[in-house]
Structure formats: structure tokens, C-alpha cells
PDB file of C-alpha atoms in Angstrom:
ATOM      1  CA  MET B 584      15.405 -12.723  26.735  1.00 94.00           C
ATOM      2  CA  ASN B 585      13.635  -9.322  25.374  1.00 96.00           C
ATOM      3  CA  LEU B 586      11.666  -8.660  22.493  1.00 98.00           C
ATOM      4  CA  SER B 587      11.950  -4.537  22.332  1.00 98.00           C
ATOM      5  CA  LYS B 588      12.691  -2.633  25.432  1.00 97.00           C
ATOM      6  CA  ASN B 589      10.047  -2.768  27.324  1.00 97.00           C
ATOM      7  CA  PHE B 590       8.777  -6.365  26.287  1.00 98.00           C
ATOM      8  CA  SER B 591       9.753  -9.927  27.202  1.00 98.00           C
ATOM      9  CA  LEU B 592       9.517 -12.759  25.328  1.00 98.00           C
ATOM     10  CA  LYS B 593       7.949 -14.702  28.585  1.00 97.00           C
ATOM     11  CA  GLU B 594       5.701 -12.478  28.535  1.00 97.00           C
ATOM     12  CA  TYR B 595       4.335 -12.754  24.834  1.00 98.00           C
ATOM     13  CA  THR B 596       4.734 -16.401  25.342  1.00 98.00           C
ATOM     14  CA  LYS B 597       2.525 -17.042  28.811  1.00 97.00           C
ATOM     15  CA  SER B 598      -0.149 -18.911  28.033  1.00 96.00           C
ATOM     16  CA  GLN B 599      -2.878 -20.873  31.060  1.00 96.00           C
ATOM     17  CA  THR B 600      -3.408 -23.444  28.593  1.00 96.00           C
ATOM     18  CA  ALA B 601      -0.082 -24.179  27.399  1.00 97.00           C
ATOM     19  CA  THR B 602       0.538 -25.142  30.931  1.00 97.00           C
ATOM     20  CA  ARG B 603      -1.893 -26.966  32.071  1.00 97.00           C
ATOM     21  CA  LEU B 604      -1.465 -28.758  28.822  1.00 97.00           C
ATOM     22  CA  GLY B 605       1.882 -29.230  29.058  1.00 97.00           C
ATOM     23  CA  ILE B 606       1.924 -27.763  25.273  1.00 97.00           C
ATOM     24  CA  ASN B 607       5.773 -25.788  24.359  1.00 96.00           C
ATOM     25  CA  ASN B 608       4.853 -22.286  23.602  1.00 97.00           C
ATOM     26  CA  THR B 609       8.130 -21.292  22.144  1.00 96.00           C
ATOM     27  CA  PRO B 610       9.161 -19.751  19.066  1.00 97.00           C
ATOM     28  CA  GLU B 611      12.113 -20.400  17.212  1.00 94.00           C
ATOM     29  CA  GLY B 612      13.248 -19.209  13.772  1.00 97.00           C
ATOM     30  CA  ASP B 613      11.350 -17.397  11.647  1.00 97.00           C
ATOM     31  CA  HIS B 614       8.327 -17.335  14.640  1.00 97.00           C
ATOM     32  CA  LEU B 615      10.463 -14.903  16.885  1.00 98.00           C
ATOM     33  CA  GLU B 616      12.333 -12.966  14.556  1.00 98.00           C
ATOM     34  CA  SER B 617       8.601 -12.443  13.694  1.00 98.00           C
ATOM     35  CA  ALA B 618       7.487 -11.830  17.186  1.00 98.00           C
ATOM     36  CA  LYS B 619      11.143  -9.089  17.345  1.00 98.00           C
ATOM     37  CA  ALA B 620       9.893  -7.186  14.057  1.00 98.00           C
ATOM     38  CA  LEU B 621       6.126  -6.773  15.087  1.00 98.00           C
ATOM     39  CA  PHE B 622       7.585  -5.858  18.874  1.00 98.00           C
ATOM     40  CA  GLU B 623       9.911  -3.397  17.664  1.00 98.00           C
ATOM     41  CA  ASN B 624       7.845  -1.836  14.827  1.00 98.00           C
ATOM     42  CA  VAL B 625       4.634  -1.700  16.634  1.00 98.00           C
ATOM     43  CA  VAL B 626       4.307  -2.655  20.356  1.00 98.00           C
ATOM     44  CA  GLN B 627       7.210  -0.941  21.458  1.00 98.00           C
ATOM     45  CA  ALA B 628       5.587   2.467  20.173  1.00 98.00           C
ATOM     46  CA  VAL B 629       2.720   1.663  21.405  1.00 98.00           C
ATOM     47  CA  ARG B 630       4.414   1.469  25.161  1.00 98.00           C
ATOM     48  CA  GLU B 631       5.527   4.516  24.477  1.00 98.00           C
ATOM     49  CA  GLU B 632       2.845   6.904  24.058  1.00 98.00           C
ATOM     50  CA  PHE B 633       0.752   5.149  26.410  1.00 98.00           C
ATOM     51  CA  GLY B 634       2.279   3.855  29.126  1.00 97.00           C
ATOM     52  CA  VAL B 635       1.728   0.037  30.799  1.00 95.00           C
ATOM     53  CA  THR B 636       1.055  -2.392  27.432  1.00 97.00           C
ATOM     54  CA  ARG B 637      -0.098  -5.538  28.857  1.00 97.00           C
ATOM     55  CA  ILE B 638      -0.998  -8.279  26.664  1.00 97.00           C
ATOM     56  CA  THR B 639      -3.697 -10.008  26.386  1.00 95.00           C
ATOM     57  CA  SER B 640      -2.967 -13.100  23.998  1.00 95.00           C
ATOM     58  CA  GLY B 641       0.012 -13.152  22.142  1.00 97.00           C
ATOM     59  CA  TYR B 642       2.086 -15.825  20.519  1.00 98.00           C
ATOM     60  CA  ARG B 643       0.327 -19.577  20.200  1.00 97.00           C
ATOM     61  CA  SER B 644       2.623 -22.136  18.984  1.00 96.00           C
ATOM     62  CA  PRO B 645       0.900 -24.427  15.854  1.00 94.00           C
ATOM     63  CA  ALA B 646       0.260 -27.151  19.096  1.00 95.00           C
ATOM     64  CA  LEU B 647      -1.177 -24.774  21.157  1.00 97.00           C
ATOM     65  CA  ASN B 648      -3.431 -23.004  18.706  1.00 95.00           C
ATOM     66  CA  GLU B 649      -4.924 -26.270  17.406  1.00 95.00           C
ATOM     67  CA  ALA B 650      -5.756 -27.048  21.125  1.00 96.00           C
ATOM     68  CA  ILE B 651      -7.538 -23.784  21.786  1.00 95.00           C
ATOM     69  CA  GLY B 652      -9.538 -24.221  18.362  1.00 94.00           C
ATOM     70  CA  GLY B 653      -7.685 -20.808  16.637  1.00 92.00           C
ATOM     71  CA  SER B 654      -7.551 -20.506  13.091  1.00 92.00           C
ATOM     72  CA  PRO B 655      -5.120 -22.061  11.533  1.00 92.00           C
ATOM     73  CA  ARG B 656      -4.430 -18.961   9.918  1.00 94.00           C
ATOM     74  CA  SER B 657      -3.769 -17.045  12.627  1.00 95.00           C
ATOM     75  CA  GLN B 658      -0.861 -15.070  12.637  1.00 97.00           C
ATOM     76  CA  HIS B 659      -0.660 -15.339  16.486  1.00 97.00           C
ATOM     77  CA  SER B 660       0.905 -19.297  15.521  1.00 96.00           C
ATOM     78  CA  LYS B 661       3.549 -17.254  13.552  1.00 97.00           C
ATOM     79  CA  GLY B 662       4.650 -14.883  15.986  1.00 97.00           C
ATOM     80  CA  GLN B 663       2.896 -12.111  13.730  1.00 98.00           C
ATOM     81  CA  ALA B 664       0.545 -10.809  16.203  1.00 98.00           C
ATOM     82  CA  VAL B 665      -0.738  -9.705  19.486  1.00 98.00           C
ATOM     83  CA  ASP B 666      -3.727  -8.740  21.820  1.00 97.00           C
ATOM     84  CA  PHE B 667      -3.413  -6.078  24.239  1.00 98.00           C
ATOM     85  CA  GLU B 668      -4.995  -2.796  26.072  1.00 97.00           C
ATOM     86  CA  CYS B 669      -3.175  -0.191  27.473  1.00 96.00           C
ATOM     87  CA  ASP B 670      -3.846   0.651  31.100  1.00 92.00           C
ATOM     88  CA  GLY B 671      -5.631   4.117  31.918  1.00 94.00           C
ATOM     89  CA  SER B 672      -6.193   4.743  28.397  1.00 96.00           C
ATOM     90  CA  ASP B 673      -9.165   4.552  25.751  1.00 95.00           C
ATOM     91  CA  ASN B 674      -8.808   1.430  23.490  1.00 96.00           C
ATOM     92  CA  LEU B 675     -10.270   3.170  20.886  1.00 96.00           C
ATOM     93  CA  VAL B 676      -7.627   5.673  21.680  1.00 96.00           C
ATOM     94  CA  VAL B 677      -5.194   3.576  21.114  1.00 97.00           C
ATOM     95  CA  ALA B 678      -6.068   1.982  18.207  1.00 98.00           C
ATOM     96  CA  GLN B 679      -7.199   5.204  16.510  1.00 98.00           C
ATOM     97  CA  TRP B 680      -3.040   6.184  17.396  1.00 98.00           C
ATOM     98  CA  ILE B 681      -1.588   3.292  15.753  1.00 98.00           C
ATOM     99  CA  ARG B 682      -3.543   4.117  12.540  1.00 98.00           C
ATOM    100  CA  ASP B 683      -2.615   7.690  12.149  1.00 98.00           C
ATOM    101  CA  ASN B 684       1.111   6.769  13.329  1.00 98.00           C
ATOM    102  CA  LEU B 685       2.452   3.463  12.669  1.00 98.00           C
ATOM    103  CA  GLU B 686       2.451   0.979   9.577  1.00 98.00           C
ATOM    104  CA  PHE B 687       1.568  -2.492  10.437  1.00 98.00           C
ATOM    105  CA  ASP B 688      -0.555  -5.698   8.887  1.00 98.00           C
ATOM    106  CA  GLN B 689      -3.840  -5.793  10.511  1.00 98.00           C
ATOM    107  CA  LEU B 690      -5.135  -3.436  13.235  1.00 98.00           C
ATOM    108  CA  ILE B 691      -9.025  -4.947  14.756  1.00 98.00           C
ATOM    109  CA  SER B 692     -10.799  -2.896  17.577  1.00 97.00           C
ATOM    110  CA  GLU B 693     -12.487  -6.143  19.386  1.00 97.00           C
ATOM    111  CA  PHE B 694     -15.356  -5.848  20.950  1.00 97.00           C
ATOM    112  CA  TYR B 695     -15.195  -2.074  21.941  1.00 95.00           C
ATOM    113  CA  GLU B 696     -18.072  -0.061  23.224  1.00 93.00           C
ATOM    114  CA  GLU B 697     -19.056   3.396  22.513  1.00 90.00           C
ATOM    115  CA  GLY B 698     -18.629   4.829  26.128  1.00 89.00           C
ATOM    116  CA  ASP B 699     -16.819   2.186  27.872  1.00 92.00           C
ATOM    117  CA  PRO B 700     -13.108   2.829  27.111  1.00 88.00           C
ATOM    118  CA  SER B 701     -12.159  -0.071  28.840  1.00 88.00           C
ATOM    119  CA  SER B 702     -13.817  -2.021  26.425  1.00 93.00           C
ATOM    120  CA  GLY B 703     -12.624  -4.804  24.503  1.00 95.00           C
ATOM    121  CA  TRP B 704      -8.493  -5.144  23.626  1.00 97.00           C
ATOM    122  CA  ILE B 705      -6.380  -3.953  20.295  1.00 98.00           C
ATOM    123  CA  HIS B 706      -5.401  -6.469  18.310  1.00 98.00           C
ATOM    124  CA  VAL B 707      -2.288  -5.924  15.651  1.00 98.00           C
ATOM    125  CA  SER B 708      -0.049  -7.714  13.280  1.00 98.00           C
ATOM    126  CA  TRP B 709       3.110  -7.487  11.571  1.00 98.00           C
ATOM    127  CA  ALA B 710       3.908  -9.038   8.021  1.00 97.00           C
ATOM    128  CA  GLY B 711       7.238  -6.736   7.636  1.00 95.00           C
ATOM    129  CA  ASP B 712       6.888  -6.297   3.463  1.00 94.00           C
ATOM    130  CA  ASP B 713       3.551  -7.664   3.180  1.00 95.00           C
ATOM    131  CA  ASN B 714       2.012  -5.222   5.578  1.00 98.00           C
ATOM    132  CA  ARG B 715      -1.257  -4.292   4.269  1.00 97.00           C
ATOM    133  CA  ASN B 716      -2.338  -1.542   7.355  1.00 97.00           C
ATOM    134  CA  GLN B 717      -5.848  -3.274   7.035  1.00 98.00           C
ATOM    135  CA  CYS B 718      -7.975  -2.115   9.874  1.00 98.00           C
ATOM    136  CA  LEU B 719     -11.392  -3.630  11.217  1.00 98.00           C
ATOM    137  CA  THR B 720     -13.680  -3.523  14.194  1.00 98.00           C
ATOM    138  CA  ALA B 721     -15.089  -7.028  15.216  1.00 97.00           C
ATOM    139  CA  THR B 722     -18.290  -6.736  17.312  1.00 96.00           C
ATOM    140  CA  ARG B 723     -20.768  -9.803  18.132  1.00 94.00           C
ATOM    141  CA  HIS B 724     -24.453 -10.330  16.411  1.00 92.00           C
ATOM    142  CA  GLU B 725     -26.567 -12.809  17.357  1.00 94.00           C
ATOM    143  CA  GLY B 726     -23.569 -14.541  19.058  1.00 92.00           C
ATOM    144  CA  ALA B 727     -21.379 -14.514  15.591  1.00 94.00           C
ATOM    145  CA  THR B 728     -18.457 -12.285  15.691  1.00 94.00           C
ATOM    146  CA  ARG B 729     -18.651  -9.877  12.961  1.00 96.00           C
ATOM    147  CA  TYR B 730     -15.854  -7.871  11.167  1.00 96.00           C
ATOM    148  CA  THR B 731     -16.507  -4.486   9.355  1.00 97.00           C
ATOM    149  CA  THR B 732     -13.783  -2.540   7.372  1.00 98.00           C
ATOM    150  CA  GLY B 733     -12.326   0.632   9.524  1.00 97.00           C
ATOM    151  CA  LEU B 734     -12.372   1.654  13.144  1.00 96.00           C
ATOM    152  CA  PRO B 735     -15.332   3.635  14.566  1.00 90.00           C
ATOM    153  CA  GLU B 736     -14.716   7.314  14.833  1.00 84.00           C
TER     154      GLU B 736
END
């Protein structure tokens, strides 16, 4: 099953942890519909602009999310979020393009280091009519994750 022209459900749900623990990581109902909307409205457009787009963290069923200690509010567990990188493209440039060209719920530049275009990754979510177009930057500070408003320029 495809979520969009270039993305399969299998690559969005692939999880070594789910496989190892025997957890069913298949979205159904609203979660599946949310995943389709995320890929049709955001991720496919990124693929068409930047080429190969590699998912680094996709869907997490509620059981998988609990097993990895994820936030109970995680949009990954609702089929609304994905983390990815575009091979050969600066992660900050990709995030800025999304900010400037697409609608989304939340866009986070995670752990990007200036001067290292392949550092970090991009988190993006889609919540349909409830999209906030919120941009954040995640960094590490004394071992904790800190979120600040906006993207680096």
C-alpha cells in the first residue's frame, strides 16, 4: 500500500523495536488516514523538490510508543508525524523550504549543527484543519533537549 506516489506504508511503519518485541505497528482507521494526509500534503512535496527522502522515524503504534518511552502526546502515534532526511541536501535548507512553501502543523529542526549540513534531522507533522504552522528548533543543553521558537537562519 502506498501513502503517496513515492512512499509506501511499509517504509513509514518499519521499526526494529517493533519487530524485536513482536509489536503490531500497523496504523488503522484515523491513524492511517492521518498518515495518508501527511504524505500527500507534505512529504511527497519534499520528495519532489529535493529527491530521495529517507524516513528515520515514522509511525509508532501506541504500544510501540510506550515501549520506547515516547510521549503519550506524540503525533507519531497518531500517524500525523514523520522524521526524515533528504540525502545530499542540507537539513536546514530543507526545513526552511518547508516553512516557506508548505502548510504543516509542526516543523522541528532537530539537533542541526551550523556548518554540518547532514547533522540532525527534520520532524514534520500534519493535523489537517488544526495545523498550527509552528516552527521550532531542538538542541541539547546540559544533556536535556531544549526547544526554541523558529528555525535557524
